[in-house]
GROMACS .gro file of C-alpha atoms in nm:
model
   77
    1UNK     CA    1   9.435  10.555   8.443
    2UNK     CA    2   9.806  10.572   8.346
    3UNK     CA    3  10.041  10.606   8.594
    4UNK     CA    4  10.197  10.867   8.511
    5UNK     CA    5   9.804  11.073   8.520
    6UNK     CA    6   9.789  10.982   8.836
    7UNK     CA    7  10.101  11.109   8.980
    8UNK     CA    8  10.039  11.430   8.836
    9UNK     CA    9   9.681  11.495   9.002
   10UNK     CA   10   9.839  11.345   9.300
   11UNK     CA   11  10.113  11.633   9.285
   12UNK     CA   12   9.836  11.873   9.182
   13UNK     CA   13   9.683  11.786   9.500
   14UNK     CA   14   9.981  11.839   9.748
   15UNK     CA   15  10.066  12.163   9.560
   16UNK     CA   16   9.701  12.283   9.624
   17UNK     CA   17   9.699  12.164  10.031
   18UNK     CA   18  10.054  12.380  10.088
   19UNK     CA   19   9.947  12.652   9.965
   20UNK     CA   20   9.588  12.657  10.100
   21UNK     CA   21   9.820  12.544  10.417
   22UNK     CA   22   9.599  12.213  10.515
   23UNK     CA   23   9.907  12.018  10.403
   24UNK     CA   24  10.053  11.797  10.696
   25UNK     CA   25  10.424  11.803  10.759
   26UNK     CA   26  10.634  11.619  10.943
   27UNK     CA   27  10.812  11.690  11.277
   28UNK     CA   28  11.113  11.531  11.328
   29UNK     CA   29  10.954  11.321  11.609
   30UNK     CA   30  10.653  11.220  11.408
   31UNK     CA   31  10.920  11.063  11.112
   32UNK     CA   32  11.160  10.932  11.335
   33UNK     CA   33  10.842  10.714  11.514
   34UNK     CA   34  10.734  10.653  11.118
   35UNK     CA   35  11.061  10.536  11.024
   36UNK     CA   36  11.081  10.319  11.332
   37UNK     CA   37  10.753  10.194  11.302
   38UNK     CA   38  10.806  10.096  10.939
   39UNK     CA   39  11.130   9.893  11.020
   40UNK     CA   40  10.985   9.686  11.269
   41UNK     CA   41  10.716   9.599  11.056
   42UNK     CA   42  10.940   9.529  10.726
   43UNK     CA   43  11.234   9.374  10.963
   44UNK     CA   44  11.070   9.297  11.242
   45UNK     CA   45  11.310   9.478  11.422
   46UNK     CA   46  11.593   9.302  11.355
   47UNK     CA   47  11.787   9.485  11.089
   48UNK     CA   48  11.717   9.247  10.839
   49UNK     CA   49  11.421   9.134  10.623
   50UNK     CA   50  11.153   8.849  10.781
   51UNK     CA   51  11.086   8.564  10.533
   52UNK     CA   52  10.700   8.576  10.481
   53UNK     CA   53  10.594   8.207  10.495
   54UNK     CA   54  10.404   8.087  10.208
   55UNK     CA   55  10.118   7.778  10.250
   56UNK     CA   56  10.377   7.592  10.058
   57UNK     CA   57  10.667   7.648  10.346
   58UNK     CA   58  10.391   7.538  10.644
   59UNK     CA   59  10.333   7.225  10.439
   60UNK     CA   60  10.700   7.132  10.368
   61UNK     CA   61  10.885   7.216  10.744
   62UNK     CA   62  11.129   6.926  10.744
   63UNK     CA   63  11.073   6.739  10.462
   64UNK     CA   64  11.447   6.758  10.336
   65UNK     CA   65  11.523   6.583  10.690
   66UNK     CA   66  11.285   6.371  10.674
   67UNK     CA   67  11.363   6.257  10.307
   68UNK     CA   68  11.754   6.206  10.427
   69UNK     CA   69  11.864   6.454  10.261
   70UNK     CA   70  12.010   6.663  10.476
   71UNK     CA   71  12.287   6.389  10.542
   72UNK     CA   72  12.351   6.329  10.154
   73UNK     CA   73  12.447   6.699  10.159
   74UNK     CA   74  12.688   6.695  10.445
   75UNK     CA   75  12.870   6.403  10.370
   76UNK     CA   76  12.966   6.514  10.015
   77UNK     CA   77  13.204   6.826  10.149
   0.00000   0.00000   0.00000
């Protein structure tokens, strides 16, 4: 399914719950906890995004110290 089909039964849908009145809507308390809730997950709290490790990061922790090459770099500037 396209889309674009879906987003309009999806906005069928919503249209149908507010005016049957089953719809939920937010409180300001119940966004502001959503909002919160979200940024710790994305940010982890910090204001800023958390690097997701990949296998490939685990396996290569300091392998540019190990390799030297960390002291090729700072002796060039």
């Amino acid at each position: 399914m396209s889309s674009d089909k879906q987003r309009e039964i999806a906005s069928k849908g919503g249209r149908a719950a507010h005016e049957k009145g089953t719809a939920h809507e937010w409180t300001p308390d119940e966004a502001r906890n959503a909002g919160r809730k979200g940024g710790q997950i994305s940010r982890g709290g910090r204001g800023r995004l958390v690097p997701q490790a990949t296998p490939m990061d685990v396996t290569n922790l300091g392998t540019a110290h190990a390799a030297g090459m960390d002291r090729a770099a700072s002796t060039r500037e």
